[in-house]
mmCIF file of C-alpha atoms and ligand atoms in Angstrom:
data_model
loop_
_atom_site.group_PDB
_atom_site.id
_atom_site.type_symbol
_atom_site.label_atom_id
_atom_site.label_comp_id
_atom_site.label_asym_id
_atom_site.label_seq_id
_atom_site.Cartn_x
_atom_site.Cartn_y
_atom_site.Cartn_z
ATOM 1 C CA MET A 1112 -1.796 9.207 -23.777
ATOM 2 C CA THR A 1113 1.152 10.733 -25.645
ATOM 3 C CA ILE A 1114 4.877 10.259 -25.372
ATOM 4 C CA SER A 1115 6.608 13.639 -25.716
ATOM 5 C CA GLU A 1116 10.243 14.276 -26.618
ATOM 6 C CA ASN A 1117 12.890 16.531 -25.064
ATOM 7 C CA ILE A 1118 10.929 17.638 -22.025
ATOM 8 C CA SER A 1119 12.516 19.617 -19.174
ATOM 9 C CA LEU A 1120 12.307 17.713 -15.903
ATOM 10 C CA GLN A 1121 12.467 20.909 -13.827
ATOM 11 C CA PRO A 1122 8.807 20.758 -12.709
ATOM 12 C CA TYR A 1123 9.141 17.056 -11.987
ATOM 13 C CA ASN A 1124 12.060 16.917 -9.529
ATOM 14 C CA SER A 1125 12.064 18.533 -6.091
ATOM 15 C CA PHE A 1126 15.692 19.677 -6.505
ATOM 16 C CA GLY A 1127 14.396 21.854 -9.359
ATOM 17 C CA ILE A 1128 17.226 20.762 -11.651
ATOM 18 C CA ASP A 1129 16.620 21.907 -15.232
ATOM 19 C CA ILE A 1130 17.597 18.905 -17.312
ATOM 20 C CA ASP A 1131 15.846 17.174 -20.201
ATOM 21 C CA ALA A 1132 14.369 13.740 -20.630
ATOM 22 C CA GLN A 1133 14.556 12.359 -24.144
ATOM 23 C CA TYR A 1134 11.054 10.852 -23.772
ATOM 24 C CA PHE A 1135 8.331 11.659 -21.260
ATOM 25 C CA MET A 1136 4.848 10.304 -20.568
ATOM 26 C CA GLU A 1137 2.197 10.792 -17.914
ATOM 27 C CA LEU A 1138 0.533 7.580 -16.792
ATOM 28 C CA ASN A 1139 -2.981 8.774 -15.898
ATOM 29 C CA ARG A 1140 -4.930 5.525 -16.253
ATOM 30 C CA LEU A 1141 -4.111 1.855 -15.845
ATOM 31 C CA ASP A 1142 -4.763 1.404 -19.586
ATOM 32 C CA ASP A 1143 -1.714 3.600 -20.300
ATOM 33 C CA VAL A 1144 0.430 0.637 -19.254
ATOM 34 C CA VAL A 1145 -0.237 -0.842 -22.706
ATOM 35 C CA ALA A 1146 1.491 2.112 -24.400
ATOM 36 C CA LEU A 1147 4.352 1.966 -21.919
ATOM 37 C CA ARG A 1148 4.920 -1.723 -22.597
ATOM 38 C CA GLU A 1149 4.768 -1.076 -26.335
ATOM 39 C CA TRP A 1150 7.374 1.676 -26.028
ATOM 40 C CA ARG A 1151 9.644 -0.735 -24.158
ATOM 41 C CA VAL A 1152 9.385 -3.296 -26.938
ATOM 42 C CA ASN A 1153 10.300 -0.678 -29.553
ATOM 43 C CA HIS A 1154 13.108 1.091 -27.702
ATOM 44 C CA ASP A 1155 16.261 -0.356 -26.237
ATOM 45 C CA LEU A 1156 16.538 2.473 -23.712
ATOM 46 C CA PRO A 1157 16.148 2.803 -19.958
ATOM 47 C CA TYR A 1158 12.925 4.092 -18.396
ATOM 48 C CA LEU A 1159 12.226 5.523 -14.981
ATOM 49 C CA LEU A 1160 8.976 5.492 -13.009
ATOM 50 C CA LEU A 1161 8.672 8.833 -11.273
ATOM 51 C CA GLY A 1162 6.336 9.895 -8.467
ATOM 52 C CA GLY A 1163 6.849 13.362 -7.008
ATOM 53 C CA GLY A 1164 10.517 13.366 -8.059
ATOM 54 C CA SER A 1165 11.541 14.037 -4.467
ATOM 55 C CA ASN A 1166 14.094 11.284 -4.210
ATOM 56 C CA CYS A 1167 16.198 11.663 -7.320
ATOM 57 C CA LEU A 1168 19.005 13.803 -8.634
ATOM 58 C CA PHE A 1169 19.415 14.264 -12.388
ATOM 59 C CA THR A 1170 22.994 15.063 -13.415
ATOM 60 C CA GLN A 1171 22.689 14.578 -17.186
ATOM 61 C CA THR A 1172 20.062 14.358 -19.916
ATOM 62 C CA PHE A 1173 17.954 11.283 -19.253
ATOM 63 C CA GLU A 1174 18.448 9.247 -22.445
ATOM 64 C CA GLY A 1175 15.306 7.205 -22.099
ATOM 65 C CA LEU A 1176 11.689 7.513 -20.950
ATOM 66 C CA ILE A 1177 10.474 9.207 -17.780
ATOM 67 C CA VAL A 1178 7.065 7.914 -16.712
ATOM 68 C CA ARG A 1179 5.219 10.261 -14.384
ATOM 69 C CA VAL A 1180 2.720 8.145 -12.455
ATOM 70 C CA ASN A 1181 -0.486 10.158 -11.929
ATOM 71 C CA LEU A 1182 -3.021 7.459 -10.972
ATOM 72 C CA GLN A 1183 -5.609 9.030 -8.633
ATOM 73 C CA GLY A 1184 -8.171 7.722 -6.138
ATOM 74 C CA LYS A 1185 -8.487 6.836 -2.466
ATOM 75 C CA ALA A 1186 -11.061 4.947 -0.408
ATOM 76 C CA LEU A 1187 -11.757 2.852 2.651
ATOM 77 C CA VAL A 1188 -11.813 -0.679 1.241
ATOM 78 C CA SER A 1189 -12.739 -2.655 4.363
ATOM 79 C CA GLU A 1190 -12.567 -2.700 8.137
ATOM 80 C CA ASP A 1191 -12.598 -5.208 10.971
ATOM 81 C CA ASP A 1192 -12.699 -4.860 14.763
ATOM 82 C CA THR A 1193 -9.190 -3.438 15.003
ATOM 83 C CA THR A 1194 -8.286 -1.916 11.656
ATOM 84 C CA TYR A 1195 -9.336 0.365 8.797
ATOM 85 C CA TYR A 1196 -7.955 -0.770 5.435
ATOM 86 C CA VAL A 1197 -7.476 2.279 3.247
ATOM 87 C CA LYS A 1198 -6.279 2.178 -0.326
ATOM 88 C CA ALA A 1199 -4.749 5.021 -2.328
ATOM 89 C CA SER A 1200 -3.615 5.133 -5.938
ATOM 90 C CA ALA A 1201 0.063 5.674 -6.633
ATOM 91 C CA GLY A 1202 -0.191 9.233 -7.969
ATOM 92 C CA GLU A 1203 -1.938 10.688 -4.908
ATOM 93 C CA ASN A 1204 0.119 13.355 -3.141
ATOM 94 C CA TRP A 1205 1.456 11.756 0.053
ATOM 95 C CA HIS A 1206 0.839 14.611 2.473
ATOM 96 C CA GLN A 1207 -2.651 15.372 1.156
ATOM 97 C CA PHE A 1208 -3.482 11.694 1.547
ATOM 98 C CA VAL A 1209 -2.203 11.679 5.158
ATOM 99 C CA ARG A 1210 -4.306 14.744 6.015
ATOM 100 C CA TRP A 1211 -7.367 13.200 4.331
ATOM 101 C CA THR A 1212 -7.053 10.049 6.494
ATOM 102 C CA ILE A 1213 -6.878 12.276 9.569
ATOM 103 C CA GLU A 1214 -9.990 14.199 8.465
ATOM 104 C CA GLN A 1215 -11.833 10.869 8.150
ATOM 105 C CA GLY A 1216 -10.901 10.128 11.778
ATOM 106 C CA TRP A 1217 -8.338 7.446 10.956
ATOM 107 C CA GLY A 1218 -5.045 7.790 12.807
ATOM 108 C CA GLY A 1219 -1.752 6.045 12.118
ATOM 109 C CA LEU A 1220 -0.013 8.127 9.470
ATOM 110 C CA GLU A 1221 0.263 11.400 11.421
ATOM 111 C CA ASN A 1222 4.016 11.062 12.095
ATOM 112 C CA LEU A 1223 4.589 10.870 8.350
ATOM 113 C CA SER A 1224 2.983 14.270 7.684
ATOM 114 C CA LEU A 1225 4.559 16.673 5.200
ATOM 115 C CA ILE A 1226 6.918 14.163 3.606
ATOM 116 C CA PRO A 1227 7.146 15.248 -0.031
ATOM 117 C CA GLY A 1228 6.286 12.842 -2.846
ATOM 118 C CA THR A 1229 3.521 10.483 -3.843
ATOM 119 C CA VAL A 1230 1.810 7.454 -2.323
ATOM 120 C CA GLY A 1231 3.342 5.157 -4.946
ATOM 121 C CA ALA A 1232 6.880 6.310 -4.200
ATOM 122 C CA ALA A 1233 6.489 5.825 -0.453
ATOM 123 C CA PRO A 1234 7.081 2.031 -0.402
ATOM 124 C CA VAL A 1235 10.097 2.264 -2.719
ATOM 125 C CA GLN A 1236 12.287 3.695 -0.007
ATOM 126 C CA ASN A 1237 10.088 2.829 2.971
ATOM 127 C CA ILE A 1238 9.700 6.470 3.991
ATOM 128 C CA GLY A 1239 10.082 7.183 7.673
ATOM 129 C CA ALA A 1240 10.065 10.036 10.138
ATOM 130 C CA TYR A 1241 9.651 10.715 13.847
ATOM 131 C CA GLY A 1242 9.673 7.088 14.950
ATOM 132 C CA VAL A 1243 7.323 5.639 12.319
ATOM 133 C CA GLU A 1244 8.183 3.937 9.037
ATOM 134 C CA LEU A 1245 5.801 3.130 6.216
ATOM 135 C CA VAL A 1246 6.270 -0.589 6.942
ATOM 136 C CA ASP A 1247 4.547 -0.033 10.324
ATOM 137 C CA ARG A 1248 1.276 0.977 8.634
ATOM 138 C CA LEU A 1249 1.402 -0.785 5.277
ATOM 139 C CA HIS A 1250 -0.873 -3.687 4.430
ATOM 140 C CA SER A 1251 -0.095 -4.463 0.776
ATOM 141 C CA VAL A 1252 1.057 -3.002 -2.524
ATOM 142 C CA ASP A 1253 -0.679 -3.431 -5.904
ATOM 143 C CA VAL A 1254 1.729 -3.724 -8.810
ATOM 144 C CA ILE A 1255 1.850 -4.449 -12.512
ATOM 145 C CA ASP A 1256 4.815 -6.459 -13.730
ATOM 146 C CA LEU A 1257 5.860 -4.482 -16.813
ATOM 147 C CA ASP A 1258 7.712 -7.466 -18.330
ATOM 148 C CA ARG A 1259 4.687 -9.744 -18.199
ATOM 149 C CA GLY A 1260 1.826 -7.272 -18.124
ATOM 150 C CA GLU A 1261 0.353 -9.021 -15.070
ATOM 151 C CA ALA A 1262 -1.209 -7.327 -12.035
ATOM 152 C CA SER A 1263 -0.696 -8.708 -8.534
ATOM 153 C CA THR A 1264 -0.703 -7.698 -4.870
ATOM 154 C CA LEU A 1265 2.383 -7.985 -2.688
ATOM 155 C CA ASP A 1266 1.935 -8.445 1.037
ATOM 156 C CA LYS A 1267 4.221 -6.713 3.502
ATOM 157 C CA ALA A 1268 6.732 -9.580 3.740
ATOM 158 C CA ALA A 1269 7.145 -9.709 -0.050
ATOM 159 C CA CYS A 1270 8.094 -6.013 -0.047
ATOM 160 C CA GLN A 1271 11.267 -6.834 1.992
ATOM 161 C CA PHE A 1272 11.311 -3.528 3.834
ATOM 162 C CA SER A 1273 14.258 -2.291 5.860
ATOM 163 C CA TYR A 1274 15.630 1.177 6.667
ATOM 164 C CA ARG A 1275 15.018 3.240 3.479
ATOM 165 C CA GLU A 1276 15.074 0.021 1.437
ATOM 166 C CA SER A 1277 12.590 -2.326 -0.214
ATOM 167 C CA TYR A 1278 12.203 -5.012 -2.833
ATOM 168 C CA PHE A 1279 11.162 -2.254 -5.285
ATOM 169 C CA LYS A 1280 14.414 -0.337 -4.759
ATOM 170 C CA SER A 1281 16.908 -3.159 -4.492
ATOM 171 C CA VAL A 1282 15.559 -6.075 -6.559
ATOM 172 C CA SER A 1283 12.765 -5.262 -8.992
ATOM 173 C CA GLN A 1284 14.248 -1.819 -9.995
ATOM 174 C CA GLY A 1285 11.333 -0.426 -11.990
ATOM 175 C CA ARG A 1286 10.081 -3.754 -13.369
ATOM 176 C CA LEU A 1287 7.126 -3.499 -11.008
ATOM 177 C CA LEU A 1288 4.920 -0.459 -11.483
ATOM 178 C CA ILE A 1289 3.288 0.362 -8.149
ATOM 179 C CA THR A 1290 -0.336 1.238 -8.906
ATOM 180 C CA ALA A 1291 -1.840 1.496 -5.393
ATOM 181 C CA VAL A 1292 -0.967 1.023 -1.737
ATOM 182 C CA THR A 1293 -3.259 -0.318 0.986
ATOM 183 C CA PHE A 1294 -2.711 0.820 4.554
ATOM 184 C CA ALA A 1295 -3.749 -0.889 7.796
ATOM 185 C CA LEU A 1296 -4.682 1.920 10.182
ATOM 186 C CA PRO A 1297 -5.297 0.897 13.795
ATOM 187 C CA LYS A 1298 -8.696 1.786 15.273
ATOM 188 C CA LYS A 1299 -7.172 2.029 18.733
ATOM 189 C CA PRO A 1300 -4.581 4.823 18.583
ATOM 190 C CA ARG A 1301 -0.929 3.860 18.967
ATOM 191 C CA TRP A 1302 0.650 7.277 19.255
ATOM 192 C CA LYS A 1303 4.415 7.512 18.762
ATOM 193 C CA ILE A 1304 5.613 10.669 20.410
ATOM 194 C CA ALA A 1305 8.913 9.654 22.005
ATOM 195 C CA TYR A 1306 11.085 11.170 19.227
ATOM 196 C CA ALA A 1307 13.166 14.111 20.434
ATOM 197 C CA GLY A 1308 11.135 17.309 20.457
ATOM 198 C CA VAL A 1309 7.727 15.765 19.681
ATOM 199 C CA GLN A 1310 6.559 15.129 23.248
ATOM 200 C CA GLN A 1311 7.675 18.593 24.418
ATOM 201 C CA ALA A 1312 5.869 20.305 21.543
ATOM 202 C CA LEU A 1313 2.671 18.434 22.425
ATOM 203 C CA GLU A 1314 2.691 19.437 26.077
ATOM 204 C CA GLY A 1315 -0.742 20.679 27.178
ATOM 205 C CA LYS A 1316 -2.396 19.496 23.958
ATOM 206 C CA GLU A 1317 -4.834 16.648 23.588
ATOM 207 C CA LEU A 1318 -3.294 13.587 21.945
ATOM 208 C CA THR A 1319 -5.090 13.327 18.617
ATOM 209 C CA ALA A 1320 -3.895 12.423 15.154
ATOM 210 C CA ARG A 1321 -4.537 16.006 14.047
ATOM 211 C CA ASN A 1322 -2.551 17.561 16.895
ATOM 212 C CA ILE A 1323 0.362 15.176 16.341
ATOM 213 C CA SER A 1324 0.272 15.862 12.605
ATOM 214 C CA ASP A 1325 0.251 19.640 13.225
ATOM 215 C CA THR A 1326 3.206 19.250 15.601
ATOM 216 C CA ILE A 1327 5.185 17.183 13.094
ATOM 217 C CA ILE A 1328 4.438 19.739 10.377
ATOM 218 C CA ALA A 1329 5.740 22.561 12.571
ATOM 219 C CA LEU A 1330 8.857 20.561 13.486
ATOM 220 C CA ARG A 1331 9.636 19.717 9.871
ATOM 221 C CA GLN A 1332 9.067 23.313 8.788
ATOM 222 C CA SER A 1333 11.484 24.524 11.459
ATOM 223 C CA LYS A 1334 14.286 22.225 10.243
ATOM 224 C CA LEU A 1335 13.733 21.370 6.601
ATOM 225 C CA PRO A 1336 13.444 23.691 3.594
ATOM 226 C CA ASP A 1337 10.212 23.705 1.551
ATOM 227 C CA PRO A 1338 11.167 22.203 -1.839
ATOM 228 C CA THR A 1339 8.751 24.543 -3.627
ATOM 229 C CA ILE A 1340 10.816 27.471 -2.327
ATOM 230 C CA MET A 1341 14.337 26.003 -2.182
ATOM 231 C CA GLY A 1342 15.065 22.890 -4.230
ATOM 232 C CA ASN A 1343 16.090 19.851 -2.168
ATOM 233 C CA ALA A 1344 15.457 16.123 -1.754
ATOM 234 C CA GLY A 1345 15.085 15.935 2.016
ATOM 235 C CA SER A 1346 17.856 13.971 3.667
ATOM 236 C CA PHE A 1347 20.550 13.512 1.052
ATOM 237 C CA PHE A 1348 22.359 10.797 3.031
ATOM 238 C CA LYS A 1349 21.170 7.762 4.934
ATOM 239 C CA ASN A 1350 22.050 7.469 8.593
ATOM 240 C CA PRO A 1351 24.933 4.943 8.666
ATOM 241 C CA ILE A 1352 24.327 1.626 10.374
ATOM 242 C CA ILE A 1353 27.609 0.361 11.825
ATOM 243 C CA SER A 1354 28.776 -2.675 13.779
ATOM 244 C CA ASN A 1355 28.985 -2.508 17.543
ATOM 245 C CA ASN A 1356 32.776 -2.706 17.240
ATOM 246 C CA GLU A 1357 32.993 0.275 14.913
ATOM 247 C CA TRP A 1358 30.667 2.114 17.245
ATOM 248 C CA GLN A 1359 32.867 1.397 20.298
ATOM 249 C CA ASN A 1360 35.936 2.708 18.456
ATOM 250 C CA LEU A 1361 34.206 5.914 17.415
ATOM 251 C CA VAL A 1362 32.498 6.695 20.703
ATOM 252 C CA ALA A 1363 35.817 6.353 22.528
ATOM 253 C CA LYS A 1364 36.928 9.384 20.525
ATOM 254 C CA TYR A 1365 33.618 11.251 20.090
ATOM 255 C CA SER A 1366 31.607 10.712 23.254
ATOM 256 C CA ASN A 1367 28.532 12.660 22.077
ATOM 257 C CA LEU A 1368 28.078 10.787 18.791
ATOM 258 C CA PRO A 1369 24.292 10.126 18.519
ATOM 259 C CA ASN A 1370 23.373 6.440 18.650
ATOM 260 C CA TYR A 1371 20.203 4.490 17.966
ATOM 261 C CA PRO A 1372 20.802 0.787 18.830
ATOM 262 C CA GLN A 1373 19.254 -1.660 16.333
ATOM 263 C CA ALA A 1374 17.572 -4.985 17.104
ATOM 264 C CA ASP A 1375 20.456 -6.996 15.594
ATOM 265 C CA GLY A 1376 23.130 -5.388 17.804
ATOM 266 C CA SER A 1377 24.333 -2.882 15.190
ATOM 267 C CA VAL A 1378 24.078 0.852 15.807
ATOM 268 C CA LYS A 1379 22.524 3.563 13.669
ATOM 269 C CA THR A 1380 24.289 6.883 14.008
ATOM 270 C CA SER A 1381 23.492 10.355 12.700
ATOM 271 C CA ALA A 1382 24.754 11.416 9.284
ATOM 272 C CA ALA A 1383 23.658 14.987 10.087
ATOM 273 C CA TRP A 1384 25.861 15.025 13.191
ATOM 274 C CA LEU A 1385 28.881 13.675 11.292
ATOM 275 C CA ILE A 1386 28.462 16.253 8.504
ATOM 276 C CA ASP A 1387 27.883 19.041 11.009
ATOM 277 C CA GLN A 1388 31.109 18.128 12.841
ATOM 278 C CA CYS A 1389 32.990 18.523 9.568
ATOM 279 C CA GLY A 1390 31.739 22.124 9.400
ATOM 280 C CA TRP A 1391 29.427 21.805 6.399
ATOM 281 C CA LYS A 1392 26.172 23.230 7.780
ATOM 282 C CA GLY A 1393 25.294 26.456 5.920
ATOM 283 C CA HIS A 1394 28.215 25.993 3.509
ATOM 284 C CA ARG A 1395 27.591 27.297 -0.008
ATOM 285 C CA GLN A 1396 29.565 26.571 -3.174
ATOM 286 C CA GLY A 1397 28.172 28.404 -6.215
ATOM 287 C CA ASN A 1398 24.414 27.853 -6.279
ATOM 288 C CA VAL A 1399 24.410 24.649 -4.227
ATOM 289 C CA GLY A 1400 24.844 24.277 -0.506
ATOM 290 C CA VAL A 1401 24.112 22.547 2.779
ATOM 291 C CA TYR A 1402 20.931 23.871 4.401
ATOM 292 C CA LYS A 1403 21.581 26.270 7.270
ATOM 293 C CA ASP A 1404 19.262 24.460 9.712
ATOM 294 C CA HIS A 1405 19.991 20.826 8.859
ATOM 295 C CA ALA A 1406 23.281 19.331 7.759
ATOM 296 C CA LEU A 1407 21.654 16.385 5.985
ATOM 297 C CA VAL A 1408 19.873 18.492 3.388
ATOM 298 C CA LEU A 1409 21.610 19.652 0.212
ATOM 299 C CA VAL A 1410 19.901 22.606 -1.441
ATOM 300 C CA ASN A 1411 19.646 24.294 -4.824
ATOM 301 C CA HIS A 1412 19.921 28.042 -4.209
ATOM 302 C CA GLY A 1413 18.627 28.602 -7.756
ATOM 303 C CA GLY A 1414 19.848 27.494 -11.171
ATOM 304 C CA ALA A 1415 22.100 24.730 -9.842
ATOM 305 C CA SER A 1416 23.142 21.830 -12.019
ATOM 306 C CA GLY A 1417 22.705 18.269 -10.836
ATOM 307 C CA GLN A 1418 26.423 17.784 -11.359
ATOM 308 C CA ALA A 1419 27.158 20.595 -8.854
ATOM 309 C CA VAL A 1420 24.956 18.895 -6.238
ATOM 310 C CA LYS A 1421 26.733 15.600 -6.916
ATOM 311 C CA THR A 1422 30.157 17.239 -6.554
ATOM 312 C CA LEU A 1423 29.120 18.769 -3.220
ATOM 313 C CA ALA A 1424 27.846 15.366 -2.042
ATOM 314 C CA GLU A 1425 31.162 13.770 -3.018
ATOM 315 C CA ASP A 1426 33.112 16.468 -1.154
ATOM 316 C CA ILE A 1427 31.012 15.813 1.954
ATOM 317 C CA ILE A 1428 31.460 12.039 1.697
ATOM 318 C CA ARG A 1429 35.230 12.510 1.407
ATOM 319 C CA SER A 1430 35.483 14.790 4.421
ATOM 320 C CA VAL A 1431 33.334 12.526 6.643
ATOM 321 C CA LYS A 1432 35.433 9.543 5.562
ATOM 322 C CA ASP A 1433 38.691 11.371 6.356
ATOM 323 C CA LYS A 1434 37.498 12.393 9.826
ATOM 324 C CA PHE A 1435 35.414 9.398 10.939
ATOM 325 C CA SER A 1436 36.375 6.549 8.537
ATOM 326 C CA LEU A 1437 32.662 6.141 7.689
ATOM 327 C CA VAL A 1438 31.371 6.185 4.125
ATOM 328 C CA LEU A 1439 28.019 7.950 3.762
ATOM 329 C CA GLU A 1440 25.517 6.585 1.282
ATOM 330 C CA ALA A 1441 23.193 8.835 -0.730
ATOM 331 C CA GLU A 1442 19.470 8.401 -0.110
ATOM 332 C CA PRO A 1443 18.208 9.752 -3.475
ATOM 333 C CA ARG A 1444 18.899 7.907 -6.705
ATOM 334 C CA VAL A 1445 21.452 9.735 -8.831
ATOM 335 C CA PHE A 1446 21.081 9.641 -12.634
HETATM 336 N N1 LIG B 2010 21.990 16.824 13.990
HETATM 337 C C1 LIG B 2010 23.141 17.552 13.912
HETATM 338 N N2 LIG B 2010 23.186 18.586 13.018
HETATM 339 C C2 LIG B 2010 22.138 18.912 12.243
HETATM 340 C C3 LIG B 2010 20.944 18.183 12.354
HETATM 341 C C4 LIG B 2010 20.892 17.120 13.237
HETATM 342 O O1 LIG B 2010 24.116 17.279 14.580
HETATM 343 O O2 LIG B 2010 22.270 19.852 11.446
HETATM 344 C C5 LIG B 2010 21.970 15.657 14.883
HETATM 345 C C6 LIG B 2010 21.330 15.935 16.207
HETATM 346 O O3 LIG B 2010 22.101 15.281 17.184
HETATM 347 C C7 LIG B 2010 19.977 15.255 16.127
HETATM 348 C C8 LIG B 2010 20.286 14.092 15.206
HETATM 349 O O4 LIG B 2010 21.258 14.603 14.297
HETATM 350 O O5 LIG B 2010 19.538 14.865 17.366
HETATM 351 C C9 LIG B 2010 19.084 13.609 14.434
HETATM 352 O O6 LIG B 2010 18.525 14.679 13.690
HETATM 353 P P1 LIG B 2010 17.005 14.652 13.203
HETATM 354 O O7 LIG B 2010 16.105 14.423 14.337
HETATM 355 O O8 LIG B 2010 16.756 15.845 12.351
HETATM 356 O O9 LIG B 2010 16.930 13.334 12.310
HETATM 357 P P2 LIG B 2010 17.858 12.752 11.175
HETATM 358 O O10 LIG B 2010 18.338 11.431 11.626
HETATM 359 O O11 LIG B 2010 18.874 13.723 10.714
HETATM 360 C C10 LIG B 2010 15.916 11.425 10.052
HETATM 361 C C11 LIG B 2010 15.386 11.181 8.661
HETATM 362 C C12 LIG B 2010 14.506 12.343 8.228
HETATM 363 C C13 LIG B 2010 13.367 12.499 9.228
HETATM 364 C C14 LIG B 2010 13.980 12.744 10.619
HETATM 365 C C15 LIG B 2010 12.929 12.811 11.690
HETATM 366 C C16 LIG B 2010 17.074 9.841 7.535
HETATM 367 C C17 LIG B 2010 18.179 9.821 6.519
HETATM 368 N N3 LIG B 2010 16.500 11.032 7.746
HETATM 369 O O12 LIG B 2010 16.785 12.543 9.987
HETATM 370 O O13 LIG B 2010 13.947 12.016 6.980
HETATM 371 O O14 LIG B 2010 12.520 13.571 8.885
HETATM 372 O O15 LIG B 2010 14.852 11.632 10.953
HETATM 373 O O16 LIG B 2010 12.424 11.545 11.918
HETATM 374 O O17 LIG B 2010 16.746 8.798 8.085
HETATM 375 C C18 LIG B 2010 14.263 12.221 4.646
HETATM 376 O O18 LIG B 2010 14.502 11.010 4.626
HETATM 377 O O19 LIG B 2010 14.256 12.914 3.579
HETATM 378 C C19 LIG B 2010 14.039 12.883 5.910
HETATM 379 C C20 LIG B 2010 13.931 14.204 6.017
#
């Protein structure tokens, strides 16, 4: 295991931003944690654990250490009458892992097909799509505490999941290295196909994990740009969750504002709709822009700087605030 210096992060972030990290290492084996901990003792600099780099935006040279987590491996670890328990190492590609579970005949992750990134990054922001969130299928997360060098397993409650949030994102902030994730996949299918467009696309097809996965893949491809062709980080903004009062005020003025009522009485609305209403969809400034088919996705048309993406995001936040008095929050981490 070597720690390299002045490495371009372009291959390691889905926005395709060409910016350097001062130090860079690939964590291929659990033993590499020793070298990482040693580096931390000897350097008073920040470090960042990186999976597929699909949820970050680099705006300046990263003056610290980027740790690319590459741990590989996946297996059925146990089963009982109702559930398959399947474990995957953090560096496994998320989508390939989902398709592998489907090939084994285990359903449950099909709605999360084609989400970019790695297995280890998935719990950090509790990835979600088409009516299913990671928390719905997660059993536990294996971690190493990098301060203490101790390994442990966190159950679902300890992960403190909520919409695009977790203990790893909000509290432990890189102190815990996620090494593997165990999933609880139901033996009796619990298909989720109520999300707009999914049911219609499945009409006439048998309900199987593979067919649902194929449908989700087609839906995503029709709306979202492929990061290997056009740099992006998926949804750049979270859908705002607002109080019922705020909601009432807004809907009085904008009757077709999308709304997804939450269990606690608050209302989730659509950031894409808000941005679209401000006229941003398809907008281009220099080599950054808003994707033509989805207002929530900021794209790198080629050679963009992270700063240009950040400026565009700030312009969008300002215009949504001026029109709707709502402040959008970025989903990726900005460095
Ligand atoms: N809409 C517009 N304009 C657009 C796109 C959408 O007005 O350009 C409105 C429509 O009314 C639509 C509504 O927004 O009905 C919702 O759109 P969509 O179904 O595409 O979902 P979303 O809320 O924009 C979320 C996730 C996506 C996930 C989809 C599907 C967030 C921030 N985003 O998007 O996740 O794929 O649902 O479940 O929660 C990601 O996080 O990177 C991501 C792509």
